[in-house]
XYZ file of C-alpha atoms in Angstrom:
717
model
C 9.883 91.216 62.252
C 11.813 89.245 59.519
C 12.176 85.413 59.700
C 15.246 85.345 59.752
C 18.452 88.272 60.606
C 21.305 89.243 59.348
C 22.773 91.861 61.798
C 26.158 90.066 62.141
C 26.461 88.764 58.528
C 26.181 91.960 56.919
C 29.402 93.746 58.108
C 30.657 90.660 55.249
C 29.672 93.336 52.935
C 32.693 96.182 54.632
C 35.017 93.751 53.174
C 37.914 95.218 51.125
C 39.884 94.574 47.545
C 41.893 91.112 48.268
C 39.989 90.054 51.026
C 38.013 86.539 51.143
C 34.532 86.327 51.161
C 32.818 83.624 52.892
C 29.548 83.545 53.207
C 25.929 82.569 52.201
C 24.815 83.313 48.016
C 21.896 85.682 48.739
C 25.049 87.985 50.760
C 27.311 87.212 47.781
C 24.616 89.220 45.534
C 24.363 91.786 47.839
C 28.074 92.326 47.840
C 28.563 92.224 43.993
C 25.773 94.725 43.933
C 27.873 97.030 46.007
C 30.929 96.090 43.977
C 28.894 97.339 40.771
C 28.204 100.626 41.767
C 24.686 100.277 42.586
C 22.745 103.579 43.427
C 19.354 102.049 44.360
C 18.060 98.999 44.964
C 14.330 97.520 45.281
C 12.543 94.734 45.700
C 9.363 92.196 46.774
C 9.991 89.418 48.923
C 9.151 86.308 47.941
C 10.827 82.572 48.194
C 13.711 81.652 47.081
C 14.803 85.312 47.564
C 13.326 86.399 50.498
C 16.476 86.810 52.124
C 17.619 89.115 49.588
C 15.194 91.892 50.671
C 16.279 90.917 54.491
C 19.649 91.174 54.167
C 19.534 94.794 52.001
C 17.016 95.854 55.309
C 19.745 94.375 58.327
C 22.308 96.663 55.737
C 20.151 99.635 54.951
C 23.305 101.862 57.371
C 25.968 100.295 55.075
C 24.006 101.655 51.965
C 23.744 104.835 53.471
C 26.979 105.515 53.168
C 27.028 104.758 49.900
C 24.524 106.684 48.780
C 22.535 103.841 47.337
C 18.618 104.216 48.471
C 16.895 100.868 48.938
C 13.235 99.729 49.310
C 10.606 97.011 50.466
C 8.383 97.205 46.946
C 4.590 97.723 47.600
C 4.723 94.808 44.646
C 6.643 93.200 42.504
C 5.229 95.860 39.879
C 6.581 98.523 41.806
C 10.329 97.172 42.347
C 10.033 96.685 38.470
C 8.998 100.545 37.917
C 11.907 101.403 40.535
C 14.097 100.568 37.636
C 12.338 103.370 35.454
C 15.446 105.684 36.959
C 17.336 103.523 34.960
C 16.126 105.542 31.434
C 17.069 108.765 31.452
C 20.355 108.483 33.437
C 23.658 106.697 33.897
C 22.045 105.385 37.778
C 22.700 101.720 38.429
C 19.858 100.109 39.894
C 18.727 96.702 40.721
C 15.630 94.356 42.026
C 14.495 91.688 43.202
C 11.967 89.520 43.537
C 10.083 85.533 42.947
C 9.598 84.284 39.223
C 7.829 83.572 37.700
C 4.417 84.548 39.829
C 6.750 87.655 40.294
C 7.518 88.172 36.896
C 3.207 88.250 35.754
C 2.705 90.804 37.995
C 5.468 93.018 37.086
C 5.303 92.231 33.419
C 3.420 95.429 31.847
C 6.701 97.331 33.854
C 8.897 94.203 32.450
C 7.425 94.884 28.655
C 7.174 99.211 29.263
C 10.913 98.917 30.458
C 12.551 96.473 27.494
C 10.283 98.902 24.770
C 12.258 102.234 25.593
C 15.853 100.387 27.362
C 17.819 101.796 29.514
C 20.851 104.172 29.760
C 22.075 103.191 33.273
C 22.257 99.211 34.161
C 19.287 97.393 35.019
C 19.409 93.939 36.860
C 15.770 92.281 37.741
C 16.927 89.812 40.658
C 15.043 86.524 39.467
C 14.190 83.904 42.487
C 13.315 80.602 40.061
C 10.847 78.214 42.418
C 10.794 76.059 40.034
C 9.990 71.168 41.335
C 8.795 70.052 44.082
C 10.119 72.972 46.938
C 8.158 75.635 44.406
C 4.763 76.994 46.447
C 3.606 78.020 42.966
C 2.750 76.697 39.782
C 5.081 75.134 38.004
C 6.020 78.114 34.820
C 9.480 79.855 34.146
C 9.976 83.294 33.213
C 12.286 82.263 30.298
C 9.072 83.043 28.201
C 8.510 86.753 29.919
C 12.592 87.777 28.714
C 12.026 86.506 25.034
C 8.157 88.262 25.005
C 10.016 91.638 26.387
C 13.741 91.040 24.609
C 15.253 90.971 28.692
C 18.438 89.268 28.164
C 18.359 86.398 30.811
C 20.922 85.313 32.974
C 21.239 81.665 35.158
C 24.699 81.024 36.629
C 26.741 78.563 36.921
C 25.425 78.145 40.942
C 28.750 78.860 42.943
C 29.741 82.887 44.359
C 32.880 84.189 42.209
C 30.561 82.429 39.066
C 26.999 84.802 40.652
C 28.823 87.226 41.965
C 31.046 87.872 38.554
C 27.321 87.327 36.256
C 25.919 89.950 38.937
C 28.557 92.755 37.872
C 28.646 91.477 33.974
C 25.200 91.641 34.352
C 25.198 95.776 34.970
C 27.859 96.096 32.004
C 25.654 93.153 29.572
C 22.796 95.757 30.195
C 24.978 98.988 29.315
C 26.327 98.010 26.680
C 23.321 97.269 24.840
C 20.591 99.425 26.678
C 19.104 97.145 27.532
C 17.476 95.291 31.195
C 18.810 92.212 31.660
C 17.252 89.339 34.379
C 19.541 87.423 36.747
C 18.214 83.949 37.915
C 18.700 82.292 40.862
C 17.463 78.853 41.766
C 16.830 78.074 45.578
C 19.729 76.586 45.634
C 21.666 79.419 44.590
C 20.633 81.838 47.079
C 21.437 79.800 49.511
C 24.760 78.013 48.054
C 28.090 79.055 50.768
C 31.215 79.870 49.307
C 34.521 81.750 48.914
C 35.209 84.587 46.498
C 38.177 87.857 46.256
C 36.074 90.538 47.419
C 36.482 93.931 45.497
C 36.193 97.382 47.385
C 32.578 98.924 46.894
C 31.973 101.382 44.462
C 30.138 104.546 45.159
C 28.406 105.837 42.119
C 29.778 108.777 40.551
C 26.627 110.420 39.047
C 24.325 110.002 42.368
C 20.315 110.137 42.654
C 20.679 114.007 43.508
C 22.359 114.236 39.986
C 19.395 113.517 38.991
C 16.301 115.492 40.581
C 18.603 118.533 40.136
C 19.556 118.094 36.737
C 16.429 115.796 35.330
C 16.631 114.353 31.625
C 13.627 114.663 29.053
C 13.840 112.336 26.162
C 9.909 111.581 24.928
C 11.668 108.695 22.416
C 12.324 106.504 25.410
C 8.612 106.788 26.092
C 6.721 103.847 24.727
C 3.742 105.705 22.894
C 3.529 105.271 19.270
C 4.959 106.118 17.169
C 8.341 105.355 19.056
C 7.411 102.041 19.816
C 7.276 101.053 16.008
C 11.440 101.973 16.437
C 12.008 100.716 19.831
C 11.511 97.357 17.914
C 13.083 98.075 15.439
C 16.335 99.006 17.692
C 15.647 95.792 19.983
C 17.132 93.762 16.341
C 19.426 95.923 14.475
C 21.323 97.774 17.452
C 20.297 95.974 20.796
C 20.531 92.131 20.037
C 23.990 92.767 18.569
C 25.003 94.771 21.164
C 24.606 91.938 23.298
C 25.662 88.598 21.439
C 29.026 91.001 20.519
C 29.517 91.885 24.572
C 28.480 87.826 25.770
C 31.062 86.468 22.797
C 34.146 89.303 24.102
C 33.303 88.899 27.318
C 33.001 84.934 27.373
C 29.829 84.823 29.888
C 29.174 81.172 28.229
C 32.294 78.333 28.924
C 32.875 75.655 27.510
C 34.845 72.524 29.170
C 36.793 70.024 26.921
C 36.584 66.639 26.717
C 38.482 63.421 25.373
C 35.269 62.543 24.128
C 34.434 64.458 21.140
C 31.632 63.313 19.298
C 28.916 64.194 21.128
C 28.588 66.989 23.761
C 25.870 68.120 26.848
C 24.628 71.651 26.484
C 22.753 72.930 29.463
C 21.872 75.599 31.528
C 24.070 76.993 34.184
C 21.914 76.386 37.157
C 21.805 73.014 36.131
C 25.667 72.808 35.815
C 26.084 71.123 39.361
C 23.562 68.465 38.648
C 24.861 67.824 35.610
C 28.685 67.518 36.612
C 27.317 65.015 39.437
C 25.905 62.975 37.377
C 28.815 63.145 34.604
C 30.353 61.613 38.228
C 28.384 59.276 39.246
C 28.667 57.957 35.770
C 32.416 57.735 35.608
C 32.606 60.167 33.448
C 33.729 63.569 35.141
C 35.106 63.899 38.547
C 34.391 66.319 41.342
C 35.920 68.516 40.557
C 34.461 69.248 37.277
C 36.575 68.008 35.081
C 34.756 65.978 32.199
C 35.705 63.482 29.493
C 32.451 64.908 27.457
C 32.815 68.347 26.538
C 30.120 70.348 28.221
C 28.455 73.979 26.714
C 27.401 76.057 29.848
C 24.733 78.847 29.251
C 25.305 81.589 31.543
C 23.460 83.744 29.206
C 20.441 81.292 28.079
C 18.661 84.120 26.112
C 20.053 85.406 23.742
C 21.672 81.780 22.530
C 24.460 83.357 20.516
C 24.578 81.450 17.380
C 28.548 81.386 16.423
C 29.637 79.556 19.938
C 26.525 77.426 19.427
C 27.838 75.831 16.169
C 31.357 75.524 16.780
C 30.903 73.652 19.831
C 28.031 71.303 17.744
C 29.670 71.097 14.030
C 32.110 67.867 14.963
C 29.142 66.421 16.771
C 27.083 63.535 16.302
C 24.591 64.026 19.366
C 23.931 66.804 21.713
C 21.942 66.193 24.976
C 20.294 69.774 26.229
C 19.813 69.778 29.894
C 17.052 72.556 30.335
C 15.107 72.145 33.343
C 11.232 73.548 33.241
C 8.950 73.806 29.834
C 7.970 74.912 27.229
C 12.074 73.777 25.415
C 12.703 76.929 24.579
C 16.026 76.747 24.629
C 15.960 73.660 22.572
C 13.909 75.068 20.206
C 16.223 78.002 19.701
C 19.294 75.006 19.301
C 17.535 73.846 16.648
C 16.407 76.371 15.085
C 20.163 77.914 14.850
C 22.190 74.918 13.695
C 18.825 73.784 10.994
C 19.435 77.409 9.463
C 24.151 76.953 9.467
C 22.875 73.409 7.803
C 24.737 71.517 10.755
C 23.066 68.191 10.693
C 23.936 67.375 14.323
C 21.234 65.003 16.132
C 19.412 67.070 19.128
C 18.594 65.201 22.330
C 16.654 66.639 24.870
C 13.373 66.297 26.409
C 13.452 62.969 24.104
C 15.784 61.691 26.559
C 14.603 63.713 29.543
C 11.314 65.122 31.455
C 9.401 67.511 29.473
C 7.918 68.868 33.059
C 9.247 68.108 36.796
C 12.735 69.307 39.062
C 15.506 67.413 37.262
C 17.164 66.138 40.836
C 20.831 64.607 40.416
C 18.891 61.108 39.832
C 16.220 62.502 37.236
C 19.492 63.826 35.315
C 21.749 61.374 35.952
C 19.228 58.640 33.902
C 18.998 61.390 31.091
C 22.578 61.311 30.769
C 23.262 57.883 30.207
C 20.027 57.027 28.682
C 21.714 59.772 26.378
C 25.058 58.178 25.877
C 24.431 55.177 26.339
C 22.784 55.487 22.699
C 25.577 56.681 21.680
C 28.854 55.841 23.291
C 27.699 52.492 25.080
C 31.184 51.866 25.565
C 31.619 54.872 28.146
C 29.203 53.760 30.881
C 30.096 50.309 30.010
C 31.205 47.256 33.097
C 31.823 48.384 36.836
C 29.776 51.814 37.155
C 27.340 51.044 34.449
C 26.716 47.631 36.822
C 26.850 49.148 39.969
C 23.960 52.801 39.410
C 21.326 49.718 37.820
C 22.345 47.835 41.472
C 21.513 51.561 42.913
C 18.736 51.425 41.022
C 17.730 48.786 42.000
C 18.728 49.405 45.683
C 16.521 52.713 46.065
C 12.937 51.442 43.829
C 12.802 48.050 47.212
C 13.847 50.630 49.538
C 10.914 53.010 48.146
C 8.609 50.151 47.740
C 9.157 48.927 51.350
C 8.255 52.573 52.968
C 5.749 53.609 50.866
C 2.287 51.960 52.772
C 3.964 54.185 55.621
C 4.581 56.372 54.834
C 1.781 59.456 54.734
C 1.817 62.113 52.315
C 2.198 65.454 54.316
C 0.619 68.482 53.037
C 1.671 72.010 54.052
C -0.672 72.986 57.312
C -0.947 75.904 59.591
C 2.124 76.276 62.502
C 1.031 75.942 66.008
C -0.994 78.072 67.469
C -1.434 79.923 64.392
C -3.934 82.600 64.125
C -5.814 81.437 61.572
C -6.654 78.238 62.222
C -9.868 79.834 64.940
C -10.715 81.414 61.586
C -11.445 78.454 59.734
C -12.578 76.319 62.535
C -15.312 79.423 63.317
C -15.782 79.056 59.429
C -16.875 75.420 59.551
C -19.243 75.745 62.267
C -21.195 78.643 60.613
C -21.341 76.431 57.751
C -23.387 73.813 60.014
C -25.571 76.172 60.791
C -26.054 78.231 57.171
C -24.498 75.014 54.534
C -21.531 75.355 52.700
C -20.685 78.701 50.603
C -18.596 79.344 48.046
C -15.148 80.340 49.227
C -12.602 82.305 46.930
C -9.406 81.764 48.354
C -5.523 83.989 48.175
C -2.160 83.324 48.194
C -0.689 83.168 51.425
C -0.115 80.715 54.416
C -4.430 80.653 54.678
C -4.781 79.151 51.370
C -3.810 75.785 53.028
C -7.581 75.990 54.696
C -8.174 74.450 51.567
C -6.574 71.089 53.002
C -8.021 68.657 55.675
C -9.166 69.683 58.542
C -10.796 72.522 57.112
C -11.936 72.173 53.677
C -12.212 74.988 53.012
C -11.806 76.825 49.639
C -12.959 76.581 45.962
C -10.106 78.929 43.463
C -7.220 80.537 43.936
C -6.305 83.512 41.287
C -4.197 84.945 42.476
C -1.662 87.260 44.770
C -4.663 89.758 46.834
C -7.027 88.478 44.096
C -9.604 86.716 46.937
C -12.359 89.366 46.534
C -11.642 89.620 42.428
C -11.858 85.227 42.629
C -15.497 85.377 43.650
C -16.884 89.068 41.408
C -18.479 86.748 39.095
C -20.910 85.600 41.437
C -21.843 89.380 42.533
C -25.703 88.061 42.280
C -29.308 87.496 44.015
C -28.832 83.747 45.482
C -30.176 82.787 49.202
C -26.322 82.651 49.672
C -23.354 84.946 49.746
C -19.720 84.047 48.298
C -17.223 84.230 51.030
C -13.392 85.674 49.770
C -10.342 84.939 51.541
C -7.544 87.450 51.380
C -4.074 88.133 53.998
C -3.018 91.459 54.698
C -0.022 90.917 52.765
C -2.446 89.896 49.437
C -4.299 93.515 50.784
C -1.946 95.773 50.754
C 0.136 94.032 47.382
C -2.742 94.475 45.397
C -5.969 93.795 47.083
C -7.045 96.820 48.355
C -7.866 98.087 44.518
C -8.131 94.743 42.584
C -10.210 93.165 45.930
C -11.971 95.463 47.832
C -12.598 98.551 45.993
C -13.750 96.178 43.017
C -16.131 94.918 44.572
C -16.849 99.079 46.621
C -17.571 99.967 43.018
C -19.732 97.150 41.759
C -21.886 96.947 44.601
C -20.718 92.679 45.336
C -23.245 91.437 48.042
C -20.175 88.857 49.088
C -18.555 89.359 52.154
C -15.318 89.093 52.203
C -12.749 87.801 55.486
C -9.119 90.074 55.968
C -6.785 87.837 57.191
C -4.236 90.444 59.573
C -1.497 88.655 61.266
C 1.046 91.942 61.584
C 3.431 90.362 58.570
C 3.711 89.027 54.794
C 4.359 86.031 57.194
C 4.039 83.706 54.035
C 6.956 85.085 52.555
C 8.971 84.944 55.827
C 7.703 87.378 58.985
C 8.495 91.218 56.807
C 7.066 94.478 58.256
C 3.926 96.032 55.978
C 1.748 99.234 56.257
C -0.203 97.781 59.032
C 2.081 96.105 61.352
C 2.365 96.577 64.657
C 5.797 96.456 65.030
C 7.547 99.926 64.871
C 10.018 100.093 62.277
C 13.377 102.235 61.821
C 12.899 102.981 58.036
C 9.403 101.821 56.893
C 5.888 103.986 58.216
C 3.617 101.384 59.624
C 0.740 100.495 62.362
C -2.270 101.929 58.669
C -5.220 100.255 59.657
C -6.705 97.889 56.832
C -9.885 98.988 58.616
C -9.358 103.104 57.756
C -8.245 102.028 53.930
C -11.023 99.735 53.388
C -13.623 102.259 53.876
C -11.841 104.892 52.835
C -12.253 102.865 49.090
C -16.053 103.043 50.621
C -17.328 99.874 52.398
C -19.589 100.533 54.922
C -20.462 97.064 56.777
C -16.726 96.684 58.275
C -15.969 94.593 61.938
C -12.840 94.436 63.296
C -11.798 91.390 65.609
C -9.207 92.133 67.679
C -7.983 88.787 68.768
C -9.379 85.745 66.187
C -8.806 82.387 69.238
C -12.414 84.028 70.689
C -14.364 81.270 67.840
C -17.760 82.372 69.399
C -17.052 85.930 68.261
C -15.551 85.441 64.477
C -18.508 82.038 64.214
C -21.628 84.749 65.324
C -19.788 88.142 62.956
C -19.263 86.096 59.773
C -23.268 84.229 60.257
C -24.101 88.008 60.692
C -22.252 89.196 56.951
C -23.945 86.449 55.401
C -27.473 86.719 57.013
C -27.527 91.129 57.000
C -29.471 92.730 54.674
C -27.183 95.829 54.239
C -26.144 95.166 50.270
C -22.524 96.296 49.361
C -19.972 94.228 50.051
C -19.161 93.561 53.957
C -15.255 93.214 55.316
C -13.994 91.221 58.694
C -10.671 92.525 59.717
C -9.214 89.198 61.692
C -6.405 90.377 63.457
C -4.051 88.109 65.943
C -0.350 88.110 65.536
C 1.322 85.249 63.447
C 2.726 82.706 66.588
C 5.886 82.401 64.269
C 6.793 86.368 64.698
C 5.501 86.066 68.380
C 7.374 83.114 69.400
C 9.992 84.307 67.354
C 9.649 87.294 69.965
C 8.733 86.097 72.914
C 10.959 83.394 73.635
C 14.487 84.792 73.429
C 13.148 87.589 75.921
C 11.245 84.553 77.652
C 14.965 82.813 77.753
C 16.629 85.987 79.142
C 13.506 87.220 82.176
C 14.585 83.359 83.341
C 18.668 83.445 83.132
C 17.772 86.783 85.114
C 15.943 85.104 87.999
C 12.834 86.910 86.771
C 9.594 85.313 87.711
C 8.050 83.855 84.260
C 4.626 82.469 84.282
C 3.571 80.011 80.249
C 0.603 79.391 80.034
C 0.244 75.558 78.254
C -3.177 73.304 77.867
C -4.057 69.858 78.306
C -7.030 67.351 78.528
C -9.037 66.353 81.058
C -8.068 62.439 79.900
C -12.143 60.670 82.060
C -13.478 63.892 81.026
C -13.036 63.552 77.597
C -15.342 61.343 75.446
C -13.243 60.149 72.555
C -15.588 62.702 69.648
C -12.041 64.027 68.753
C -14.443 67.547 67.551
C -11.607 69.584 68.298
C -8.952 68.050 66.161
C -11.151 67.844 63.409
C -12.089 71.507 64.254
C -8.485 72.825 64.620
C -5.942 70.785 62.887
C -3.812 72.024 65.366
C -0.150 69.261 66.169
C -0.448 69.599 69.335
C -3.021 67.787 70.010
C -3.199 63.805 69.687
C -4.588 60.833 70.419
C -3.215 58.284 74.101
C -4.720 55.510 74.601
C -8.091 55.699 77.205
C -6.436 55.123 80.665
C -10.153 54.158 81.848
C -9.379 50.240 81.454
C -14.360 50.390 81.348
C -13.130 52.618 78.192
C -11.663 52.117 74.932
C -12.404 55.399 72.443
C -8.702 57.057 72.835
C -8.718 60.238 74.292
C -7.080 63.589 73.223
C -3.583 64.803 74.262
C -1.742 67.801 74.067
C 1.375 67.306 73.496
C 4.430 69.168 74.481
C 4.727 71.460 71.406
C 2.030 73.323 72.690
C 2.479 77.342 72.706
C -0.716 78.095 74.511
C -2.759 80.056 72.444
C -5.951 78.187 74.255
C -7.469 77.267 70.442
C -9.003 73.538 71.532
C -10.832 74.894 74.405
C -12.224 77.779 72.484
C -13.083 75.086 69.516
C -14.678 73.160 71.949
C -16.332 75.329 73.521
C -18.382 77.169 70.231
C -19.238 74.199 69.217
C -20.595 73.229 72.676
C -18.590 70.263 72.276
C -16.844 68.861 76.021
C -15.692 71.018 79.380
C -12.575 68.371 78.801
C -10.092 71.284 78.331
C -7.640 72.968 81.141
C -5.323 75.906 81.405
C -2.336 75.442 83.597
C 0.456 77.604 83.966
C 3.686 76.093 83.982
C 6.170 79.188 86.193
C 10.011 79.558 86.474
C 11.969 81.232 89.252
C 8.101 80.816 91.563
C 7.997 82.608 94.591
C 6.813 82.271 97.527
C 3.500 82.205 96.894
C 3.619 79.914 93.933
C 4.979 77.405 95.749
C 2.857 77.627 98.603
C -0.001 77.081 96.131
C 2.057 74.204 94.161
C 2.277 71.583 97.789
C -1.671 72.937 98.984
C -2.770 71.510 94.704
C -0.342 68.601 94.895
C -1.527 67.692 97.980
C -5.007 68.129 97.074
C -5.044 66.490 93.056
C -2.696 63.787 95.024
C -5.326 62.669 97.475
C -8.573 62.927 94.798
C -5.588 60.692 92.446
C -5.072 57.747 94.965
C -8.823 58.066 95.595
C -9.059 57.212 91.575
C -5.799 54.501 91.857
C -8.246 52.794 94.259
C -11.232 52.326 91.922
C -9.216 51.695 88.957
C -7.290 48.854 91.059
C -11.151 47.874 92.528
C -13.220 48.130 88.763
C -9.723 45.539 87.392
């Protein structure tokens, strides 16, 4: 099940022309696709656009009514290759995935698509995951747009503009026979707002028409000599057509101001931040009225020479607000202005950081620096003093809290079934020593952090096994590779497992099977145990790896059995059997399990049914204060508490209320032969007569023992 359901929200997709749409950015994008007459949509989930895939899945009935085909793609490359339907047919298609890592995966298909060009509109919606909230390496999708000559849209983050750019994106694609990328930052994906809806459009030319009347044009296929013609066509035909369309339809925007000798050029996605910065400096208001002229690039590639020269020619200096590096836009503007012999000073990374997210404070400081350099009279007085005072206050506050706020790196959820896998690995490490561990993308990557400190490298989604390929050598130890079920189906079956079989690798592969594409929001995948009405699930990972030639395979269906997990891993590392060893470690993602079970439990309790929930605790009298249970599991529900025994000073372990009853803490303690201090308690809602009788008997017995313990403590004191 997905992290979030949009079953109610997708009703907004049925709004008719003239009605007001009020909702989230992701829903607005979907509505814009339907208003544009899209014929097919595909995508791979990943922040920040995971919810777009979820919206499309929940809206499948509406899509089918309009003849729109939707697929959850196996990877970003699969999604992009889907756009091949627009190469020969007047079919509008859209795909979506996270960038830039998704664009990395899709680059082969993107290059072929960009080379041959398209007949129908082809739109690639990329979630630009950049900055401190990102879970990936800090790169930009812009480079791929330039490399494959795909036009890049970066709309101002408000719903009317986002919807308009989706619609214009299809038109631009068709006018220039070029695929178009639409870049949405995470805030744009989830911004709330409103726009006036249009009717949904059912395409006049359908997928059925394409199947029944196939078209073949070898000029569109990326093979020599056609590829040489494609390059010439890009420069002589598609580029000028795109420039004309962008200029004629005014996709970029100019906001005039009364300060004529300076200006700011920015990516469309940075508009809200820039306006806020100007407002803080007293040079704009919250409605977007600005004193400093702005040139907003809702299309960041290609740049429009005539628009840029017109904006810059009478100005002393401009500031380019371009988030990320390298500074592609700034370099492009410099080339355009110098070729036109316009000597306007270009500031950008000289005033703003070369790297890092452009937060409100960062942009405010950069804009202030620019204004103070070229028009200091605009920030003199109260505004400048106020900003200086704010900065001093922030510095003082940061200094006061810094010693008391600890770094909080990402970690496994409470009850996560992946914790016991790495706890077992730590136990094996105690006996066999440290091993080289190749990691993968997914929740399991948190194992590189405390308390596990396991993992040497990670090379990409599904490439955990491939990352250990070079270490397939004769030695006293074997390398271990970890890969999740999401990564396995995305890329790992061939790139990691198939590659290991082909090269007769002797490494050990652990496939973490939690039943979902958990790290991207809990979407179903091929091996999910859940029934899915529109997808095929319940396909065995073990059968798949055996199908490509793996002979040594063990499937563990309860990862919380730490002792069995430990013994199986030890066997894989020491067996005389040659060839890749694969352990499939299965247990349902606890987050998804709780999403599934909690509503059912609440409903049962409300209906008066007997419901039993398990919780764990620690016997303070038995706990030695060793805390190996905490060090070997890292569960957020485990903490320390004062020792109730006045004769003992070591704090004891305590289980807090967030416990979900997975039992890992006790399992780890017992597998490590540490202590018997953990106990399991059953919490019963709507108890029956027998439950009440047993509770009274237990209370009487425990009460007697507690009173005796209290007397001993009083005597000792």
